[in-house]
Amino acid sequence: MKKTLLYILLIIIGLGILYMFNPIEYKWMPHCVVKQLTGLSCPGCGLMRATYTALHGHFAEAFSYNYWLLLTVPYVIALIAQRLMPSGRLKSRVGQVLEHRYMLGFYIITFLAWFVIRNIYDL
């Protein structure tokens, strides 16, 4: 339980910092290593800009930075909710669905497809 609270606190602090500082305007904010080394946009490129704009209530703009977020945000929210559920049959069943090989395969395939598509069409 203490570990969970620590993670939640770290996430809140990180989001607070990101809320206050636009990653486009500050050079000290982390930049994508893949993009710096290869010139290609990785599937996660734009995540910090998207989070920054979403924290300010601009959701359409946030998704325009990275369209793959339309698929991943609901999945991540479901994973977090499952982890926070009390132990029992429901938690186990939801975990089985979320961690099923077809579900994981879907996200791996869409991750790789997004990597290719966003670089072909410069998205």
XYZ file of N, CA and C in Angstrom:
369
model
N 0.824 -1.191 0.000
C 0.000 0.000 0.000
C 0.874 1.263 0.000
N 1.974 1.232 0.761
C 2.870 2.390 0.807
C 3.499 2.640 -0.559
N 3.823 1.539 -1.271
C 4.402 1.672 -2.594
C 3.412 2.332 -3.556
N 2.172 1.921 -3.476
C 1.136 2.486 -4.332
C 0.975 3.974 -4.069
N 0.953 4.363 -2.816
C 0.827 5.775 -2.475
C 2.022 6.576 -2.977
N 3.208 5.980 -2.895
C 4.413 6.644 -3.399
C 4.303 6.856 -4.904
N 3.858 5.833 -5.643
C 3.696 5.963 -7.092
C 2.676 7.040 -7.440
N 1.564 7.051 -6.725
C 0.528 8.052 -6.971
C 1.083 9.450 -6.706
N 1.820 9.602 -5.619
C 2.423 10.892 -5.285
C 3.407 11.334 -6.372
N 4.245 10.426 -6.854
C 5.205 10.752 -7.908
C 4.494 11.150 -9.200
N 3.404 10.461 -9.530
C 2.634 10.801 -10.728
C 2.026 12.185 -10.584
N 1.464 12.484 -9.412
C 0.862 13.795 -9.179
C 1.916 14.894 -9.272
N 3.094 14.666 -8.696
C 4.177 15.656 -8.772
C 4.605 15.855 -10.232
N 4.769 14.741 -10.959
C 5.152 14.831 -12.367
C 4.127 15.577 -13.200
N 2.857 15.278 -12.974
C 1.802 15.983 -13.700
C 1.743 17.451 -13.317
N 2.012 17.746 -12.055
C 2.046 19.144 -11.615
C 3.144 19.922 -12.310
N 4.320 19.325 -12.405
C 5.435 19.968 -13.109
C 5.079 20.165 -14.573
N 4.497 19.124 -15.170
C 4.120 19.216 -16.584
C 3.009 20.236 -16.801
N 2.135 20.392 -15.834
C 1.068 21.392 -15.941
C 1.648 22.807 -15.973
N 2.686 23.021 -15.196
C 3.256 24.371 -15.078
C 4.222 24.728 -16.204
N 4.870 23.739 -16.808
C 5.909 24.014 -17.794
C 5.584 23.345 -19.126
N 5.360 24.168 -20.147
C 5.079 23.670 -21.487
C 6.344 23.034 -22.054
N 6.302 21.740 -22.422
C 7.522 21.078 -22.901
C 8.072 21.664 -24.202
N 7.254 22.398 -24.929
C 7.726 23.029 -26.164
C 8.613 24.232 -25.851
N 8.324 24.911 -24.765
C 9.015 26.159 -24.439
C 10.290 25.982 -23.614
N 10.474 24.837 -22.979
C 11.611 24.657 -22.067
C 12.561 23.572 -22.580
N 13.788 23.946 -22.785
C 14.808 23.024 -23.316
C 15.183 21.933 -22.317
N 14.983 22.161 -21.013
C 15.365 21.174 -20.001
C 14.379 20.017 -19.919
N 13.222 20.155 -20.577
C 12.261 19.052 -20.589
C 12.820 17.934 -21.472
N 12.579 16.660 -21.111
C 13.117 15.537 -21.903
C 12.596 15.539 -23.343
N 13.444 15.098 -24.234
C 13.086 14.973 -25.644
C 13.252 13.522 -26.062
N 12.574 13.140 -27.135
C 12.582 11.757 -27.609
C 13.969 11.359 -28.116
N 14.526 10.335 -27.513
C 15.851 9.844 -27.903
C 15.800 9.222 -29.296
N 14.739 8.500 -29.597
C 14.594 7.867 -30.917
C 14.606 8.935 -32.010
N 13.843 10.001 -31.793
C 13.778 11.079 -32.784
C 15.135 11.776 -32.923
N 15.826 11.990 -31.811
C 17.131 12.656 -31.861
C 18.174 11.794 -32.569
N 18.119 10.468 -32.381
C 19.117 9.586 -32.984
C 18.812 9.218 -34.426
N 17.511 9.027 -34.743
C 17.157 8.515 -36.071
C 16.407 9.514 -36.944
N 15.817 10.525 -36.336
C 14.983 11.451 -37.091
C 13.558 10.943 -37.283
N 13.292 9.722 -36.816
C 11.950 9.133 -36.925
C 11.150 9.416 -35.662
N 9.853 9.574 -35.834
C 8.973 9.765 -34.678
C 8.580 8.393 -34.132
N 8.872 8.165 -32.870
C 8.487 6.897 -32.248
C 6.993 6.940 -31.916
N 6.379 5.809 -31.599
C 4.953 5.808 -31.276
C 4.597 6.685 -30.078
N 5.548 6.984 -29.211
C 5.275 7.813 -28.043
C 5.583 9.288 -28.239
N 6.150 9.642 -29.389
C 6.471 11.054 -29.633
C 5.209 11.900 -29.519
N 5.331 13.017 -28.819
C 4.210 13.920 -28.621
C 3.456 13.660 -27.337
N 3.871 12.654 -26.582
C 3.147 12.289 -25.355
C 3.194 13.403 -24.314
N 4.344 14.030 -24.133
C 4.424 15.099 -23.133
C 3.623 16.328 -23.575
N 3.703 16.667 -24.856
C 2.909 17.797 -25.354
C 1.424 17.487 -25.228
N 1.052 16.248 -25.528
C -0.350 15.841 -25.417
C -0.827 15.898 -23.970
N -0.002 15.433 -23.047
C -0.368 15.463 -21.630
C -0.499 16.905 -21.153
N 0.447 17.735 -21.552
C 0.397 19.149 -21.168
C -0.912 19.788 -21.639
N -1.267 19.591 -22.903
C -2.484 20.219 -23.420
C -3.743 19.601 -22.807
N -3.726 18.292 -22.543
C -4.880 17.642 -21.906
C -5.075 18.165 -20.482
N -3.981 18.380 -19.766
C -4.073 18.932 -18.414
C -4.684 20.330 -18.413
N -4.571 21.021 -19.536
C -5.158 22.349 -19.656
C -6.532 22.307 -20.329
N -7.075 21.093 -20.511
C -8.433 20.938 -21.026
C -8.585 20.976 -22.530
N -7.496 20.918 -23.266
C -7.541 20.964 -24.733
C -7.358 19.544 -25.290
N -8.420 18.744 -25.196
C -8.308 17.319 -25.513
C -8.131 17.043 -27.001
N -8.816 17.775 -27.853
C -8.658 17.563 -29.298
C -7.217 17.857 -29.721
N -6.659 18.931 -29.183
C -5.263 19.267 -29.489
C -4.327 18.201 -28.938
N -4.642 17.682 -27.760
C -3.809 16.641 -27.160
C -3.751 15.408 -28.056
N -4.904 14.982 -28.550
C -4.915 13.807 -29.410
C -4.266 14.080 -30.756
N -4.230 15.332 -31.188
C -3.576 15.650 -32.462
C -2.059 15.471 -32.371
N -1.509 15.541 -31.173
C -0.066 15.305 -31.008
C 0.292 13.833 -31.162
N -0.648 12.957 -30.827
C -0.381 11.526 -30.941
C -1.719 10.784 -31.003
N -2.123 10.384 -32.214
C -3.415 9.734 -32.408
C -3.516 8.375 -31.719
N -2.381 7.745 -31.477
C -2.400 6.426 -30.841
C -2.943 6.510 -29.415
N -2.933 7.707 -28.846
C -3.473 7.900 -27.498
C -4.961 7.565 -27.432
N -5.675 7.701 -28.544
C -7.097 7.346 -28.570
C -7.294 5.882 -28.191
N -6.319 5.049 -28.532
C -6.388 3.628 -28.172
C -5.792 3.344 -26.801
N -4.724 4.028 -26.475
C -3.986 3.666 -25.268
C -4.530 4.255 -23.978
N -5.080 5.461 -24.040
C -5.571 6.095 -22.802
C -6.655 5.241 -22.122
N -7.684 4.784 -22.851
C -8.683 3.938 -22.178
C -8.087 2.643 -21.602
N -7.131 2.067 -22.320
C -6.505 0.829 -21.851
C -5.688 1.078 -20.580
N -4.933 2.148 -20.551
C -4.131 2.478 -19.370
C -5.032 2.781 -18.172
N -6.108 3.506 -18.407
C -7.057 3.788 -17.327
C -7.651 2.490 -16.788
N -7.999 1.569 -17.689
C -8.541 0.271 -17.257
C -7.504 -0.517 -16.457
N -6.235 -0.487 -16.879
C -5.175 -1.184 -16.137
C -5.008 -0.602 -14.737
N -5.011 0.714 -14.644
C -4.868 1.363 -13.335
C -6.057 1.021 -12.448
N -7.251 1.095 -13.008
C -8.456 0.766 -12.231
C -8.409 -0.672 -11.741
N -7.964 -1.582 -12.591
C -7.864 -2.998 -12.201
C -6.865 -3.179 -11.065
N -5.745 -2.476 -11.130
C -4.723 -2.594 -10.085
C -5.222 -2.049 -8.737
N -6.107 -1.064 -8.793
C -6.617 -0.455 -7.568
C -7.830 -1.187 -6.986
N -8.376 -2.145 -7.734
C -9.529 -2.910 -7.247
C -9.122 -3.774 -6.065
N -10.063 -4.010 -5.144
C -9.761 -4.956 -4.065
C -9.631 -6.369 -4.630
N -8.836 -7.195 -3.981
C -8.640 -8.566 -4.440
C -9.972 -9.295 -4.503
N -10.095 -10.153 -5.490
C -11.323 -10.928 -5.626
C -11.505 -11.418 -7.053
N -12.657 -12.010 -7.305
C -12.948 -12.595 -8.615
C -13.002 -11.534 -9.711
N -13.626 -10.397 -9.415
C -13.753 -9.355 -10.428
C -12.382 -8.833 -10.854
N -11.518 -8.567 -9.893
C -10.176 -8.085 -10.210
C -9.424 -9.113 -11.053
N -9.544 -10.364 -10.677
C -8.880 -11.439 -11.410
C -9.411 -11.538 -12.837
N -10.715 -11.477 -12.992
C -11.340 -11.601 -14.314
C -10.970 -10.412 -15.207
N -11.031 -9.207 -14.655
C -10.667 -8.014 -15.434
C -9.195 -8.100 -15.844
N -8.340 -8.562 -14.927
C -6.921 -8.735 -15.242
C -6.702 -9.744 -16.352
N -7.474 -10.825 -16.340
C -7.358 -11.835 -17.400
C -7.717 -11.250 -18.762
N -8.730 -10.404 -18.792
C -9.139 -9.783 -20.059
C -8.082 -8.786 -20.526
N -7.646 -7.910 -19.623
C -6.689 -6.865 -19.995
C -5.322 -7.419 -20.373
N -4.946 -8.539 -19.774
C -3.621 -9.110 -20.023
C -3.667 -10.325 -20.935
N -4.812 -10.536 -21.589
C -4.953 -11.666 -22.510
C -4.007 -11.485 -23.688
N -3.519 -12.577 -24.227
C -2.532 -12.485 -25.306
C -3.085 -11.783 -26.542
N -4.375 -11.911 -26.816
C -4.954 -11.201 -27.953
C -4.979 -9.690 -27.716
N -5.279 -9.299 -26.495
C -5.294 -7.869 -26.150
C -3.877 -7.316 -26.254
N -2.912 -8.011 -25.679
C -1.519 -7.561 -25.753
C -1.025 -7.567 -27.192
N -1.397 -8.584 -27.947
C -1.019 -8.657 -29.360
C -1.585 -7.492 -30.156
N -2.828 -7.142 -29.862
C -3.461 -5.995 -30.524
C -2.656 -4.732 -30.276
N -2.268 -4.499 -29.035
C -1.523 -3.279 -28.725
C -0.106 -3.305 -29.293
N 0.508 -4.450 -29.349
C 1.840 -4.541 -29.968
C 1.743 -4.257 -31.465
N 0.743 -4.841 -32.118
C 0.577 -4.638 -33.566
C 0.232 -3.184 -33.869
N -0.691 -2.607 -33.109
C -1.052 -1.207 -33.371
C 0.112 -0.267 -33.050
N 0.910 -0.614 -32.047
C 2.099 0.173 -31.704
C 3.066 0.197 -32.884
N 3.355 -0.964 -33.438
C 4.281 -1.051 -34.569
C 3.687 -0.408 -35.823
N 2.392 -0.617 -36.045
C 1.731 -0.005 -37.206
C 1.760 1.518 -37.093
N 1.503 2.035 -35.895
C 1.528 3.482 -35.687
C 2.933 4.032 -35.933
N 3.955 3.286 -35.527
C 5.340 3.702 -35.763
C 5.588 3.883 -37.260
N 5.126 2.948 -38.062
C 5.321 3.013 -39.514
C 4.441 4.102 -40.134
N 3.154 4.103 -39.796
C 2.200 5.033 -40.402
C 2.548 6.485 -40.108
N 2.894 6.778 -38.868
C 3.159 8.180 -38.535
C 4.407 8.702 -39.226
N 5.347 7.819 -39.562
C 6.550 8.266 -40.269
C 6.333 8.336 -41.773
N 5.466 7.489 -42.323
C 5.158 7.566 -43.755
C 4.371 8.827 -44.057
N 3.342 9.090 -43.231
C 2.447 10.229 -43.482
C 2.823 11.474 -42.671
N 3.928 11.414 -41.957
C 4.436 12.538 -41.166
C 3.376 13.061 -40.189
N 2.790 12.130 -39.406
C 1.755 12.481 -38.424
C 2.351 12.736 -37.062
